[in-house]
Short mmCIF file of C-alpha atoms in Angstrom, two decimals:
data_model
loop_
_atom_site.label_atom_id
_atom_site.label_comp_id
_atom_site.label_asym_id
_atom_site.label_seq_id
_atom_site.Cartn_x
_atom_site.Cartn_y
_atom_site.Cartn_z
CA MET A 243 183.64 146.52 -62.63
CA MET A 244 184.78 144.77 -58.72
CA GLU A 245 188.65 145.74 -59.31
CA MET A 246 187.72 149.74 -59.41
CA VAL A 247 185.41 148.78 -56.42
CA TRP A 248 187.80 147.47 -53.97
CA GLN A 249 190.03 150.80 -55.20
CA ARG A 250 186.95 152.77 -53.36
CA ALA A 251 187.55 150.77 -50.52
CA ALA A 252 191.16 151.48 -50.22
CA GLN A 253 191.14 155.26 -51.31
CA MET A 254 188.64 155.48 -48.17
CA LEU A 255 190.07 153.44 -46.22
CA ALA A 256 193.43 156.10 -46.37
CA LEU A 257 191.77 158.59 -45.92
CA VAL A 258 189.65 157.92 -42.80
CA ARG A 259 193.12 154.97 -41.04
CA PRO A 260 194.06 159.19 -39.05
CA TYR A 261 191.28 159.07 -37.42
CA LEU A 262 190.33 155.86 -36.88
CA ARG A 263 191.52 156.35 -33.48
CA VAL A 264 190.10 159.60 -32.33
CA LEU A 265 186.98 157.71 -33.41
CA LEU A 266 188.01 154.32 -31.47
CA LEU A 267 188.32 155.82 -28.97
CA PRO A 268 185.12 157.15 -27.63
CA ALA A 269 183.84 154.37 -29.12
CA GLY A 270 185.58 151.81 -27.02
CA ALA A 271 184.94 154.12 -23.39
CA TYR A 272 181.80 154.54 -24.07
CA THR A 273 181.40 149.96 -24.07
CA LEU A 274 183.16 149.56 -20.80
CA TYR A 275 180.97 152.37 -19.19
CA ARG A 276 177.84 150.64 -20.54
CA LEU A 277 179.82 147.14 -19.95
CA ILE A 278 180.99 147.00 -16.90
CA PRO A 279 178.16 148.06 -14.70
CA ALA A 280 176.86 144.83 -16.43
CA LEU A 281 179.14 142.93 -15.46
CA ILE A 282 179.22 143.11 -11.48
CA PRO A 283 176.56 142.00 -9.41
CA GLY A 284 174.26 144.47 -7.10
CA PRO A 285 171.15 146.15 -6.58
CA GLN A 286 171.23 147.66 -10.64
CA HIS A 287 170.32 143.63 -11.65
CA GLN A 288 167.32 143.48 -9.10
CA SER A 289 164.22 143.16 -9.62
CA LYS A 290 161.94 146.07 -10.53
CA LEU A 291 158.85 144.70 -8.18
CA VAL A 292 159.03 144.57 -4.85
CA VAL A 293 156.01 142.20 -3.98
CA ARG A 294 157.86 141.08 0.05
CA ASN A 295 154.16 140.89 2.18
CA ARG A 296 151.90 141.44 -1.91
CA THR A 297 149.13 139.41 -2.20
CA VAL A 298 149.46 138.22 -5.81
CA LEU A 299 146.93 135.97 -7.02
CA ILE A 300 147.88 133.56 -9.98
CA THR A 301 145.94 131.81 -12.67
CA GLY A 302 146.77 128.56 -13.83
CA ALA A 303 149.56 127.71 -10.83
CA SER A 304 149.53 123.77 -10.38
CA SER A 305 152.15 123.67 -12.77
CA GLY A 306 154.05 124.98 -16.02
CA LEU A 307 154.76 128.77 -16.02
CA GLY A 308 152.66 129.36 -13.53
CA ARG A 309 153.97 126.97 -10.67
CA GLU A 310 157.08 128.55 -11.44
CA LEU A 311 156.24 132.04 -10.63
CA ALA A 312 154.70 130.55 -7.59
CA ILE A 313 157.64 129.53 -6.03
CA LYS A 314 159.62 132.75 -7.25
CA PHE A 315 156.58 135.32 -5.79
CA TYR A 316 157.16 132.86 -2.71
CA ARG A 317 161.22 132.62 -2.49
CA GLU A 318 161.02 137.02 -2.52
CA GLY A 319 157.80 136.74 -0.10
CA ALA A 320 155.04 137.15 -1.44
CA LYS A 321 150.90 135.89 0.58
CA LEU A 322 150.03 133.91 -2.52
CA ILE A 323 146.66 132.78 -3.89
CA LEU A 324 146.95 129.93 -6.10
CA THR A 325 144.07 128.90 -8.55
CA ALA A 326 143.92 126.44 -11.28
CA ARG A 327 141.36 123.11 -11.49
CA SER A 328 143.40 120.79 -9.94
CA ILE A 329 143.41 120.85 -6.43
CA ASP A 330 145.25 118.24 -5.87
CA LYS A 331 148.41 119.52 -7.36
CA LEU A 332 147.84 123.38 -6.07
CA LYS A 333 148.18 121.50 -2.55
CA GLU A 334 151.76 119.85 -3.66
CA LEU A 335 152.88 122.49 -4.62
CA CYS A 336 151.51 124.97 -1.18
CA GLU A 337 153.04 122.22 0.94
CA GLU A 338 156.02 122.67 -0.42
CA LEU A 339 155.89 126.33 -0.72
CA LYS A 340 155.80 125.84 2.92
CA GLN A 341 159.12 123.53 3.71
CA MET A 342 161.53 125.55 1.79
CA GLN A 343 164.87 126.44 3.34
CA ASP A 344 166.17 129.00 2.59
CA VAL A 345 162.88 131.53 2.21
CA GLU A 346 161.73 133.10 5.09
CA ASN A 347 158.14 134.24 3.74
CA GLU A 348 155.74 134.19 6.75
CA ASN A 349 152.99 133.88 4.80
CA GLU A 350 151.04 130.77 4.20
CA PRO A 351 150.34 130.05 0.40
CA VAL A 352 145.85 129.64 -0.45
CA TYR A 353 144.34 127.59 -2.59
CA GLU A 354 141.80 128.06 -4.33
CA TYR A 355 139.84 125.83 -7.21
CA LEU A 356 139.08 127.32 -10.13
CA ASP A 357 137.97 126.21 -13.40
CA ILE A 358 137.81 129.46 -16.48
CA CYS A 359 136.19 127.61 -18.28
CA ASP A 360 133.16 128.60 -15.21
CA ALA A 361 131.85 132.31 -15.11
CA ASN A 362 130.50 131.29 -12.28
CA GLY A 363 133.65 130.33 -11.03
CA PHE A 364 135.42 133.41 -10.57
CA ASN A 365 132.68 135.19 -7.35
CA GLU A 366 135.39 133.11 -5.22
CA ILE A 367 137.68 135.10 -5.76
CA VAL A 368 136.12 137.78 -5.77
CA SER A 369 134.54 137.34 -2.48
CA LEU A 370 139.02 136.31 -1.81
CA ALA A 371 139.48 140.19 -2.97
CA LYS A 372 136.48 141.56 -1.32
CA GLN A 373 138.79 140.11 2.40
CA GLN A 374 141.94 140.43 1.38
CA PRO A 375 143.08 143.18 -1.75
CA ILE A 376 144.78 141.47 -4.50
CA ASP A 377 147.80 143.98 -5.89
CA VAL A 378 149.60 141.87 -8.97
CA LEU A 379 147.69 139.39 -10.66
CA VAL A 380 149.39 137.03 -13.05
CA ASN A 381 146.16 134.92 -15.47
CA ASN A 382 148.52 132.63 -16.73
CA ALA A 383 145.55 130.89 -16.97
CA GLY A 384 144.86 128.53 -20.51
CA LEU A 385 142.13 126.13 -22.00
CA SER A 386 144.02 123.45 -23.84
CA MET A 387 142.42 120.21 -25.29
CA ARG A 388 145.09 117.23 -26.05
CA GLY A 389 144.95 115.36 -29.65
CA THR A 390 146.56 114.76 -33.09
CA CYS A 391 145.97 116.46 -36.00
CA LYS A 392 143.78 113.83 -37.53
CA ASP A 393 141.30 113.15 -35.02
CA THR A 394 140.68 116.74 -33.08
CA SER A 395 137.16 117.82 -33.91
CA MET A 396 136.70 121.36 -36.10
CA GLN A 397 134.81 122.16 -32.30
CA VAL A 398 137.96 121.41 -30.57
CA TYR A 399 139.95 124.27 -32.50
CA ARG A 400 136.57 126.59 -32.68
CA GLN A 401 136.34 125.70 -28.26
CA VAL A 402 139.92 126.85 -27.59
CA ARG A 403 140.13 129.89 -30.67
CA LEU A 404 137.28 131.79 -29.08
CA LEU A 405 137.04 130.53 -25.61
CA THR A 406 140.70 131.79 -25.01
CA PRO A 407 139.80 136.13 -25.61
CA GLU A 408 137.04 135.50 -23.80
CA ILE A 409 139.69 133.59 -20.54
CA SER A 410 140.86 137.82 -20.91
CA ILE A 411 137.55 139.67 -21.57
CA LEU A 412 136.38 137.88 -18.18
CA ILE A 413 139.82 138.60 -16.27
CA CYS A 414 139.30 142.25 -16.82
CA ILE A 415 135.76 142.36 -15.87
CA VAL A 416 135.49 140.54 -12.53
CA PHE A 417 139.16 143.13 -11.27
CA GLY A 418 137.59 145.67 -13.05
CA CYS A 419 135.48 144.79 -10.15
CA LEU A 420 137.62 143.93 -7.77
CA LEU A 421 139.75 146.87 -8.07
CA HIS A 422 135.69 149.02 -7.39
CA ILE A 423 135.23 146.82 -4.40
CA ILE A 424 139.53 147.38 -3.30
CA CYS A 425 138.71 151.56 -3.97
CA ALA A 426 134.81 151.54 -1.80
CA SER A 427 136.55 150.28 0.64
CA SER A 428 139.12 152.39 1.51
#
């Protein structure tokens, strides 16, 4: 049985062999056409999002991804509003950003305390947005509770599970208000 399969494959290859060059030449040319530009550095590889002198609000900016995004946006010339629960870490990040030697950004980063679990904390962000429209929102804040599976109570699991979607909804509501404020002031 297997011998018949191999014989059939050999017959098909013999039929196709004269046409392989004709088929592979365009495929190879197309591959080179797509591959060479990808290897050459240039403006086609730059970010499409231009943030120079645009206001970027980052929630959860004190550590991790939020911190790295703050550095990236600052390098690109953005006006930063950084929020988190840890004021000390935010202040330290802002100082670090100001001291960057290789960055041409005349915009001074601003930091504000924001606890996403507290709905009233968003009022400060709304007042900031009234003064300065927000162009980009990075909703990076989240809630986590550290502990082993054995030691963590069911109440903590529920709080984390239920609060995460609520945070997203609350931010959408607040930024819906921000859009309304921005449109009204234009």
